Amino acid sequence: MIRHETIRPPKHIYPIDQWRIVENAFYPDFLAQTETLFSLANGYLGMRGNFIEGRPCSENGTFVNRFYESWPIVYGEEAYGFAKTGQTIVNVHDAKLIRLYVDDEPFFLPSANLLSYERVLDMQRGTLNREVLWEMPSGKQVLIQSTRLISFEHRHLAAISYRVTLPNDTAPVTISSHLVPNSQSESCQAGQAIAAQGSDPRRRDLSDRVLIPDEPHVEGNRIFMGLTTRRSKMALACGIDHQILTRCEYTTETECVEGRAKVVFSVEAQPGEAIQLFKFITYHTSRSEHPQELIVRGRRTLDRGMQTGFEKILESQREHLDDFWKRSDIVAEDDGKGTHAGMIQQALRWNLFQLFQATARAEGGGVPAKGLTGQGYEGHYFWDTEIYVLPFLIYTAPRIAKNLLRFRYEMLDRGRERARELHKKGAIFPWRTINGEEASAYYAAGTAQYHINADIMYALQKYVNATGDKQFLYEFGAEMLVETARLWSHMGFFSEKKDGMFCIHGVTGPDEYNTVVNNNTFTNLMAQENLSYAAETVEALRTDEPEMYETLVFKTQLEDSEVDEWRRVAERMYVPSEDSTGILPQDDSFQEKEPWDFDNTPKDKYPLLLHNHPLDIYRHQVIKQTDVILALFLQGHKFSVEKKRKNFDYYDPLTTGDSSLSSCIQSIVAAEVGYMDKAIEYGRDAILMDLADVQGNVKDGCHIASMGGTWMVCVYGFAGMRDHGGELSFRPRLPGRLVRLCFPLQVRGHVLRVDVNLASVTYTLEKGSTLKIAHYDEVVALEKDAPVTLPIPTE
Amino acid sequence: MIRHETIRPPKHIYPIDQWRIVENAFYPDFLAQTETLFSLANGYLGMRGNFIEGRPCSENGTFVNRFYESWPIVYGEEAYGFAKTGQTIVNVHDAKLIRLYVDDEPFFLPSANLLSYERVLDMQRGTLNREVLWEMPSGKQVLIQSTRLISFEHRHLAAISYRVTLPNDTAPVTISSHLVPNSQSESCQAGQAIAAQGSDPRRRDLSDRVLIPDEPHVEGNRIFMGLTTRRSKMALACGIDHQILTRCEYTTETECVEGRAKVVFSVEAQPGEAIQLFKFITYHTSRSEHPQELIVRGRRTLDRGMQTGFEKILESQREHLDDFWKRSDIVAEDDGKGTHAGMIQQALRWNLFQLFQATARAEGGGVPAKGLTGQGYEGHYFWDTEIYVLPFLIYTAPRIAKNLLRFRYEMLDRGRERARELHKKGAIFPWRTINGEEASAYYAAGTAQYHINADIMYALQKYVNATGDKQFLYEFGAEMLVETARLWSHMGFFSEKKDGMFCIHGVTGPDEYNTVVNNNTFTNLMAQENLSYAAETVEALRTDEPEMYETLVFKTQLEDSEVDEWRRVAERMYVPSEDSTGILPQDDSFQEKEPWDFDNTPKDKYPLLLHNHPLDIYRHQVIKQTDVILALFLQGHKFSVEKKRKNFDYYDPLTTGDSSLSSCIQSIVAAEVGYMDKAIEYGRDAILMDLADVQGNVKDGCHIASMGGTWMVCVYGFAGMRDHGGELSFRPRLPGRLVRLCFPLQVRGHVLRVDVNLASVTYTLEKGSTLKIAHYDEVVALEKDAPVTLPIPTE
């Protein structure tokens, strides 16, 4: 259902701008939200958009992907096989903190008299900039300009330019550059943050768990500080160093007191003379280096950063983004009318930019549900990556897509162990994890979501089809396919009650409002594909690469009979049969349930999970997020548009969209079945998810999956692309006020640009020779640099 | 299924004896089990059968019913409405501890050279006695005789007689009588106990939670010690005092060191001169007294105990047991053949004795699942009381039955609050609790067991029918009926998919291996009865007692339309329809599930819950304990014997009996449908549950519900009694080697004795005038003291 009919971001905060998110004034009420929205990250390191002075602050946050503490999960009542090890991403040292004192008065935003204020997230430059002109009670004016970035070029490096100028006065100016363990960052009202967290099950705080700090290590203006996690035994070292440029006189002093360190620059500021400080920051962890070598690595990174210099780093940042936008930008032009003209373009770019920040240098890590923008979902990796983020990456950055699939492969052994623990053959990928161990402490909406096995294999298949990367398929994919197919084949059964069809019981589909059900349609369809693809791949491998096949057999003890069994299971997979109205039941019991009383559920009682006992939710016909509808999208080639429409009609009013993963899919399917108004509303919901704080929890971090979903809304939804079996087809139709949608795609080494207008589409093959695509029902063979323009049929 | 075909208690430990459990030698391997088996209790206070010297010890335990500590339940992932407050019965001070030193050598059972040893639980005297003759390495012999009891007459009093005699020698003898906080009872290998506990979800230890001890309070040979629980804010005071009788010279000293206190008697023992120590023990808690008055109350109890004297207390103990056995004994004579002749009689009496110990003076408390014999299930009250223990009490001790129902009434307001929290009308009784708050931290096998509402009302109805106590029904029962009926009416719905029948979804029945199901037959049948009885009672109250009716309406805001609605709901209650074979499905999906692979489940993999993830159990056709079969017993008048037989045939092979609540019901229904062999096997399983340690966890405490079940096995099973609507009928048939079964019943003020022989039954009305009963299909009007003997029809 459409719950949010007039979603718009607060315009006074984000005036429309094609490439920037601009805040024109300091809005304390939006502090928590803007800390997320102005986050910087490069996939390895992330910093929330906290003010550089550290105050005011809702939740200070610096995260290194996959750097986590683990803890034994405590259950009120435990049972066999419950997940044992919780994992939470660590909020590491705050190295960006810089304090300013003029005439010994601290600069403190909330009470400062600001003659001008601008904060800008620049999506072309990859920087967060702020410029304020502060008038002190004494009448002195102080211009403070800062730019910060997390380097895409230098994975372990962040840098800050902090520049203070007194246009007309002199004064003693103190710039104090800090490095503090985050738990001690008293500037942040941690108590409040924890209190505000309340009992929202989607958040967790490590504040009550102890990290072991190392003693600070001082080398002139350079300071290192480290920590070791108590239980996961991971080590981290953070270092800062400084360059100061000014014609004013200054002294420097480095202080370390009680585990807090700072370099203090005391400057006699002269009128109009800028005081320019560059701060270089590095983080290294024991994931890539021996704990004792972390500082050595840190020194090297700081040396390189300082030798390169801030300006050059800025340039390389721009180059990386130029490359990113070239590969990934979606031009979305509207008709320019109304006060919100340009809003969609801006929001879309912001989503894409955050996707880049979440994935660019993840290398060896996954994509946390919130990227590196907050501690929501504890920095865990879910199916979000494969189903929501990978389509974007597969078509715009296949190398990164491959890294992420490879990262899943690294977890395969843990998945095998988990399967053995649960007396199953094959492997069970964890529903949520950082280190590969299942970390879901609530099995009904965790362990029971076995579909993640099939989701990962679905993404593998899409990657292989879109890239043609058989090497990856054979070297890593096949082994995962064998183990996941085994799981499906072993956990279901041929049921006499269902005419000998293969049933899968006791699972939870994507919809977490109907858990532990039998024959979830989504799961069965996805498992079926998983099994078929596994059989097909093993067969092809045996033919194409007999030696690699032998290796696979050796590694997995694969028997021929298993492959036959997978085929038989796939063929006889039970899909809850449609009733006379053509509705695919979500599971065996969904349609038996009591209707939810939507009429008497006020808007402030959503999401339902925060206001109702799970049992109450589960016993009603109410859906958190698309489930059958998602299956009809992912396995769309198996169903007619007519059937999709009927099912959309049935399920849409029952779907609360309490999950951010829902709107994008609803938009895509609505577009496919011709419900353009709904496609627009849901699309807007997805695209503005975070900027307009649709779910009310953007303070906890960006909804990265929904961001991937916005790319899908444009490409699969409005451009009507489908890629079943790797063959691209398009049925574009621009919605509402959009007049142009233009984006590039990488397909098996080709680069295709799709430029949709109101009446026609132009397909241009920018790289590669000959690519066959379908435009509506017409097959077109594109040749390089020979644009083909085709009309969009009228409805 | 029958898993245990040749269950027998270890005979060397318990030689057959009609009224006693006798241990003829010290068996360290059975230490943990015998600590439970030799427990003493009076329903208020309980002490495990630990050796009086405190060592060796598996788990030292002293419990006061309903004296608990609470704690916030921690969830790995929390959700709305999850139970918040855990509760655990406190293992309070150990006051029974007495140490003995002869020639400064401690008496330590495991290393002592014992010339004789006997430990006896005397079920006629209500005492635990031990007599050992110890030969010291020096050759000196020491006779140690002890008797201890927990008084049935003096609820707060326990007493110990400890008598030491050196038949032929002299020696300095030190008797050191202790009072120690249990957590400090270092004599007990607490570490081992906790380690052994492992992750069995049915146990919990408070050792990591801190109780606040009071300073000891010394008054000569009298010592008081107290504690306050940190969170539940309950206070307890324990006191001990002493009398010593001996012709030998002695001195006395009282010591308190670091929260441990003792009175030390140093005696110059003379040959053949007994040293007789009496120790009196009292426990009072803030449940019945202001914390500051606890010691005053304790003094009074000790004064009374010492004035009365140990011998008189022994006498009153015997009187209470004489009365108990008169009301409650079941004579079960076998044919006297074989080595196990008499075993069933002994075991049966032991079960009845433990029932008495668990309930006699519970007054204001409930009956914990383990009575007061161990910390298993944390001292919680479950449906065990109403469905398994109350039938016994209703027919043998209706006053106690009433107290227990009244105790539930005291919890009604908490149940109302819980219903409001879950957005439900009426009241929801907690699945497990001490203080009335839901304490189940795993909702699938806790909160979801809404059937407890109907179970309590079922027991109420049985109590009212058997006693005719309309006063209780109208004063307390009606209000509970209104609120429980409201709950059912509000939590289900009239389903279009089921022809407008009333469905109840998302509940768990008695069988915890199939949770959160739709239309659990047991629940629907029991709810139906609950609704009908509520409507009927309200109607009768309106007619019989208009003023009480007005009070009820005022208290509950009852509207006429509600009562009509309950009737409509009851009439249209959906019961999963039988298929062509006459099988009642356990729930909507049970029969769709995959069969469990029993053939490949070795015996050591039971109970399944300790070896399989709940999801794996739930997705299979496997049953922990009777569910449909229990419904066919409790609502037996609604089903033909033929139908019961068919359902027994179907469900019995699927029922693991992993719960101790199963065997007794299987035995009863087997007897009814004519499967006498199974009736015997299951009956034996139930009757020997603890003595033969069938479930392997008797160390954690007695299975009180199964003990109530053994009474039911005899009365409902072998004597074939049924009492639907309060009218008694009998279809007796003695199984196996039994040649006589004789027991009394109290019915509406009458006392009926039923004496079953192989070929005939004699019914004697020992009290009251005229009682109609049915013997097979014949109705008989009994007159006082006019026995009627009727033949048992041949099959």
PDB file of N, CA and C in Angstrom, chain A residues 209-263:
ATOM      1  N   ARG A 209      30.483  -2.961  26.141  1.00  0.00           N
ATOM      2  CA  ARG A 209      31.510  -3.979  25.944  1.00  0.00           C
ATOM      3  C   ARG A 209      32.849  -3.264  25.854  1.00  0.00           C
ATOM      4  N   VAL A 210      33.864  -3.870  26.360  1.00  0.00           N
ATOM      5  CA  VAL A 210      35.107  -3.121  26.541  1.00  0.00           C
ATOM      6  C   VAL A 210      36.092  -3.427  25.418  1.00  0.00           C
ATOM      7  N   LEU A 211      36.567  -2.382  24.828  1.00  0.00           N
ATOM      8  CA  LEU A 211      37.659  -2.501  23.874  1.00  0.00           C
ATOM      9  C   LEU A 211      38.940  -2.200  24.643  1.00  0.00           C
ATOM     10  N   ILE A 212      40.016  -2.810  24.222  1.00  0.00           N
ATOM     11  CA  ILE A 212      41.282  -2.605  24.934  1.00  0.00           C
ATOM     12  C   ILE A 212      42.086  -1.545  24.186  1.00  0.00           C
ATOM     13  N   PRO A 213      42.254  -0.380  24.775  1.00  0.00           N
ATOM     14  CA  PRO A 213      42.982   0.678  24.063  1.00  0.00           C
ATOM     15  C   PRO A 213      44.490   0.479  24.197  1.00  0.00           C
ATOM     16  N   ASP A 214      45.213   0.856  23.168  1.00  0.00           N
ATOM     17  CA  ASP A 214      46.670   0.907  23.275  1.00  0.00           C
ATOM     18  C   ASP A 214      47.062   2.308  23.752  1.00  0.00           C
ATOM     19  N   GLU A 215      48.281   2.412  24.262  1.00  0.00           N
ATOM     20  CA  GLU A 215      48.798   3.733  24.631  1.00  0.00           C
ATOM     21  C   GLU A 215      49.073   4.543  23.366  1.00  0.00           C
ATOM     22  N   PRO A 216      48.803   5.841  23.400  1.00  0.00           N
ATOM     23  CA  PRO A 216      49.130   6.672  22.231  1.00  0.00           C
ATOM     24  C   PRO A 216      50.642   6.659  21.964  1.00  0.00           C
ATOM     25  N   HIS A 217      50.958   6.868  20.727  1.00  0.00           N
ATOM     26  CA  HIS A 217      52.332   6.784  20.260  1.00  0.00           C
ATOM     27  C   HIS A 217      52.603   8.097  19.505  1.00  0.00           C
ATOM     28  N   VAL A 218      53.516   8.899  20.041  1.00  0.00           N
ATOM     29  CA  VAL A 218      53.693  10.252  19.500  1.00  0.00           C
ATOM     30  C   VAL A 218      54.991  10.363  18.717  1.00  0.00           C
ATOM     31  N   GLU A 219      54.911  10.966  17.523  1.00  0.00           N
ATOM     32  CA  GLU A 219      56.104  11.239  16.714  1.00  0.00           C
ATOM     33  C   GLU A 219      55.982  12.661  16.177  1.00  0.00           C
ATOM     34  N   GLY A 220      56.304  13.650  16.999  1.00  0.00           N
ATOM     35  CA  GLY A 220      56.168  15.046  16.585  1.00  0.00           C
ATOM     36  C   GLY A 220      54.709  15.422  16.448  1.00  0.00           C
ATOM     37  N   ASN A 221      54.307  15.887  15.268  1.00  0.00           N
ATOM     38  CA  ASN A 221      52.903  16.220  15.024  1.00  0.00           C
ATOM     39  C   ASN A 221      52.081  14.993  14.657  1.00  0.00           C
ATOM     40  N   ARG A 222      52.736  13.880  14.706  1.00  0.00           N
ATOM     41  CA  ARG A 222      52.085  12.639  14.289  1.00  0.00           C
ATOM     42  C   ARG A 222      51.738  11.813  15.526  1.00  0.00           C
ATOM     43  N   ILE A 223      50.544  11.301  15.562  1.00  0.00           N
ATOM     44  CA  ILE A 223      50.131  10.483  16.708  1.00  0.00           C
ATOM     45  C   ILE A 223      49.482   9.195  16.198  1.00  0.00           C
ATOM     46  N   PHE A 224      49.810   8.112  16.836  1.00  0.00           N
ATOM     47  CA  PHE A 224      49.111   6.849  16.565  1.00  0.00           C
ATOM     48  C   PHE A 224      48.390   6.384  17.822  1.00  0.00           C
ATOM     49  N   MET A 225      47.291   5.756  17.608  1.00  0.00           N
ATOM     50  CA  MET A 225      46.561   5.203  18.732  1.00  0.00           C
ATOM     51  C   MET A 225      45.895   3.933  18.224  1.00  0.00           C
ATOM     52  N   GLY A 226      45.805   2.935  19.091  1.00  0.00           N
ATOM     53  CA  GLY A 226      45.242   1.673  18.618  1.00  0.00           C
ATOM     54  C   GLY A 226      44.273   1.081  19.605  1.00  0.00           C
ATOM     55  N   LEU A 227      43.678   0.002  19.213  1.00  0.00           N
ATOM     56  CA  LEU A 227      42.830  -0.745  20.129  1.00  0.00           C
ATOM     57  C   LEU A 227      42.802  -2.193  19.681  1.00  0.00           C
ATOM     58  N   THR A 228      42.478  -3.053  20.613  1.00  0.00           N
ATOM     59  CA  THR A 228      42.270  -4.458  20.300  1.00  0.00           C
ATOM     60  C   THR A 228      40.899  -4.835  20.826  1.00  0.00           C
ATOM     61  N   THR A 229      40.155  -5.558  20.030  1.00  0.00           N
ATOM     62  CA  THR A 229      38.851  -5.984  20.533  1.00  0.00           C
ATOM     63  C   THR A 229      39.068  -7.175  21.459  1.00  0.00           C
ATOM     64  N   ARG A 230      38.254  -7.230  22.477  1.00  0.00           N
ATOM     65  CA  ARG A 230      38.512  -8.176  23.549  1.00  0.00           C
ATOM     66  C   ARG A 230      38.253  -9.614  23.108  1.00  0.00           C
ATOM     67  N   ARG A 231      37.223  -9.800  22.302  1.00  0.00           N
ATOM     68  CA  ARG A 231      36.818 -11.171  22.041  1.00  0.00           C
ATOM     69  C   ARG A 231      37.155 -11.621  20.623  1.00  0.00           C
ATOM     70  N   SER A 232      36.947 -10.728  19.645  1.00  0.00           N
ATOM     71  CA  SER A 232      37.256 -11.127  18.273  1.00  0.00           C
ATOM     72  C   SER A 232      38.751 -10.978  17.996  1.00  0.00           C
ATOM     73  N   LYS A 233      39.491 -10.362  18.936  1.00  0.00           N
ATOM     74  CA  LYS A 233      40.956 -10.276  18.859  1.00  0.00           C
ATOM     75  C   LYS A 233      41.420  -9.577  17.590  1.00  0.00           C
ATOM     76  N   MET A 234      40.739  -8.498  17.239  1.00  0.00           N
ATOM     77  CA  MET A 234      41.177  -7.735  16.089  1.00  0.00           C
ATOM     78  C   MET A 234      41.886  -6.483  16.591  1.00  0.00           C
ATOM     79  N   ALA A 235      42.917  -6.100  15.854  1.00  0.00           N
ATOM     80  CA  ALA A 235      43.660  -4.906  16.248  1.00  0.00           C
ATOM     81  C   ALA A 235      43.507  -3.826  15.182  1.00  0.00           C
ATOM     82  N   LEU A 236      43.553  -2.595  15.646  1.00  0.00           N
ATOM     83  CA  LEU A 236      43.434  -1.456  14.743  1.00  0.00           C
ATOM     84  C   LEU A 236      44.403  -0.380  15.201  1.00  0.00           C
ATOM     85  N   ALA A 237      45.008   0.291  14.224  1.00  0.00           N
ATOM     86  CA  ALA A 237      45.809   1.467  14.564  1.00  0.00           C
ATOM     87  C   ALA A 237      45.320   2.630  13.733  1.00  0.00           C
ATOM     88  N   CYS A 238      45.180   3.750  14.394  1.00  0.00           N
ATOM     89  CA  CYS A 238      44.750   4.963  13.722  1.00  0.00           C
ATOM     90  C   CYS A 238      45.855   5.999  13.900  1.00  0.00           C
ATOM     91  N   GLY A 239      46.183   6.687  12.844  1.00  0.00           N
ATOM     92  CA  GLY A 239      47.224   7.708  12.950  1.00  0.00           C
ATOM     93  C   GLY A 239      46.767   9.026  12.347  1.00  0.00           C
ATOM     94  N   ILE A 240      47.297  10.121  12.913  1.00  0.00           N
ATOM     95  CA  ILE A 240      47.038  11.429  12.311  1.00  0.00           C
ATOM     96  C   ILE A 240      48.374  12.158  12.158  1.00  0.00           C
ATOM     97  N   ASP A 241      48.423  13.033  11.162  1.00  0.00           N
ATOM     98  CA  ASP A 241      49.583  13.909  11.019  1.00  0.00           C
ATOM     99  C   ASP A 241      49.107  15.223  10.420  1.00  0.00           C
ATOM    100  N   HIS A 242      49.974  16.212  10.452  1.00  0.00           N
ATOM    101  CA  HIS A 242      49.514  17.564  10.133  1.00  0.00           C
ATOM    102  C   HIS A 242      50.511  18.338   9.294  1.00  0.00           C
ATOM    103  N   GLN A 243      50.000  19.240   8.479  1.00  0.00           N
ATOM    104  CA  GLN A 243      50.805  20.258   7.807  1.00  0.00           C
ATOM    105  C   GLN A 243      50.110  21.583   8.083  1.00  0.00           C
ATOM    106  N   ILE A 244      50.875  22.569   8.467  1.00  0.00           N
ATOM    107  CA  ILE A 244      50.266  23.885   8.680  1.00  0.00           C
ATOM    108  C   ILE A 244      50.939  24.891   7.773  1.00  0.00           C
ATOM    109  N   LEU A 245      50.169  25.723   7.135  1.00  0.00           N
ATOM    110  CA  LEU A 245      50.685  26.753   6.242  1.00  0.00           C
ATOM    111  C   LEU A 245      50.098  28.085   6.674  1.00  0.00           C
ATOM    112  N   THR A 246      50.945  28.984   7.079  1.00  0.00           N
ATOM    113  CA  THR A 246      50.442  30.322   7.434  1.00  0.00           C
ATOM    114  C   THR A 246      51.615  31.270   7.531  1.00  0.00           C
ATOM    115  N   ARG A 247      51.300  32.507   7.293  1.00  0.00           N
ATOM    116  CA  ARG A 247      52.353  33.516   7.468  1.00  0.00           C
ATOM    117  C   ARG A 247      52.359  34.054   8.890  1.00  0.00           C
ATOM    118  N   CYS A 248      51.379  33.623   9.645  1.00  0.00           N
ATOM    119  CA  CYS A 248      51.309  34.079  11.040  1.00  0.00           C
ATOM    120  C   CYS A 248      52.291  33.259  11.886  1.00  0.00           C
ATOM    121  N   GLU A 249      52.651  33.839  13.009  1.00  0.00           N
ATOM    122  CA  GLU A 249      53.529  33.103  13.922  1.00  0.00           C
ATOM    123  C   GLU A 249      52.734  32.031  14.652  1.00  0.00           C
ATOM    124  N   TYR A 250      53.385  30.902  14.884  1.00  0.00           N
ATOM    125  CA  TYR A 250      52.652  29.864  15.613  1.00  0.00           C
ATOM    126  C   TYR A 250      53.617  28.956  16.364  1.00  0.00           C
ATOM    127  N   THR A 251      53.077  28.265  17.323  1.00  0.00           N
ATOM    128  CA  THR A 251      53.830  27.216  18.015  1.00  0.00           C
ATOM    129  C   THR A 251      52.997  25.940  17.967  1.00  0.00           C
ATOM    130  N   THR A 252      53.669  24.842  18.158  1.00  0.00           N
ATOM    131  CA  THR A 252      52.986  23.546  18.092  1.00  0.00           C
ATOM    132  C   THR A 252      53.292  22.757  19.355  1.00  0.00           C
ATOM    133  N   GLU A 253      52.304  22.074  19.834  1.00  0.00           N
ATOM    134  CA  GLU A 253      52.526  21.248  21.020  1.00  0.00           C
ATOM    135  C   GLU A 253      51.686  19.978  20.896  1.00  0.00           C
ATOM    136  N   THR A 254      52.280  18.858  21.262  1.00  0.00           N
ATOM    137  CA  THR A 254      51.543  17.589  21.227  1.00  0.00           C
ATOM    138  C   THR A 254      51.309  17.114  22.649  1.00  0.00           C
ATOM    139  N   GLU A 255      50.081  16.753  22.945  1.00  0.00           N
ATOM    140  CA  GLU A 255      49.728  16.345  24.310  1.00  0.00           C
ATOM    141  C   GLU A 255      49.029  14.993  24.302  1.00  0.00           C
ATOM    142  N   CYS A 256      49.361  14.176  25.291  1.00  0.00           N
ATOM    143  CA  CYS A 256      48.611  12.932  25.480  1.00  0.00           C
ATOM    144  C   CYS A 256      48.205  12.845  26.932  1.00  0.00           C
ATOM    145  N   VAL A 257      46.941  12.831  27.201  1.00  0.00           N
ATOM    146  CA  VAL A 257      46.470  12.714  28.576  1.00  0.00           C
ATOM    147  C   VAL A 257      45.372  11.665  28.632  1.00  0.00           C
ATOM    148  N   GLU A 258      45.590  10.685  29.481  1.00  0.00           N
ATOM    149  CA  GLU A 258      44.580   9.659  29.725  1.00  0.00           C
ATOM    150  C   GLU A 258      43.971   9.099  28.444  1.00  0.00           C
ATOM    151  N   GLY A 259      44.838   8.664  27.568  1.00  0.00           N
ATOM    152  CA  GLY A 259      44.359   7.980  26.378  1.00  0.00           C
ATOM    153  C   GLY A 259      43.762   8.890  25.327  1.00  0.00           C
ATOM    154  N   ARG A 260      43.866  10.185  25.518  1.00  0.00           N
ATOM    155  CA  ARG A 260      43.402  11.152  24.517  1.00  0.00           C
ATOM    156  C   ARG A 260      44.623  11.927  24.042  1.00  0.00           C
ATOM    157  N   ALA A 261      44.678  12.199  22.748  1.00  0.00           N
ATOM    158  CA  ALA A 261      45.860  12.894  22.248  1.00  0.00           C
ATOM    159  C   ALA A 261      45.448  14.059  21.372  1.00  0.00           C
ATOM    160  N   LYS A 262      46.291  15.065  21.335  1.00  0.00           N
ATOM    161  CA  LYS A 262      46.003  16.187  20.452  1.00  0.00           C
ATOM    162  C   LYS A 262      47.289  16.915  20.090  1.00  0.00           C
ATOM    163  N   VAL A 263      47.229  17.532  18.913  1.00  0.00           N
ATOM    164  CA  VAL A 263      48.297  18.429  18.497  1.00  0.00           C
ATOM    165  C   VAL A 263      47.680  19.822  18.482  1.00  0.00           C
TER     166      VAL A 263
END
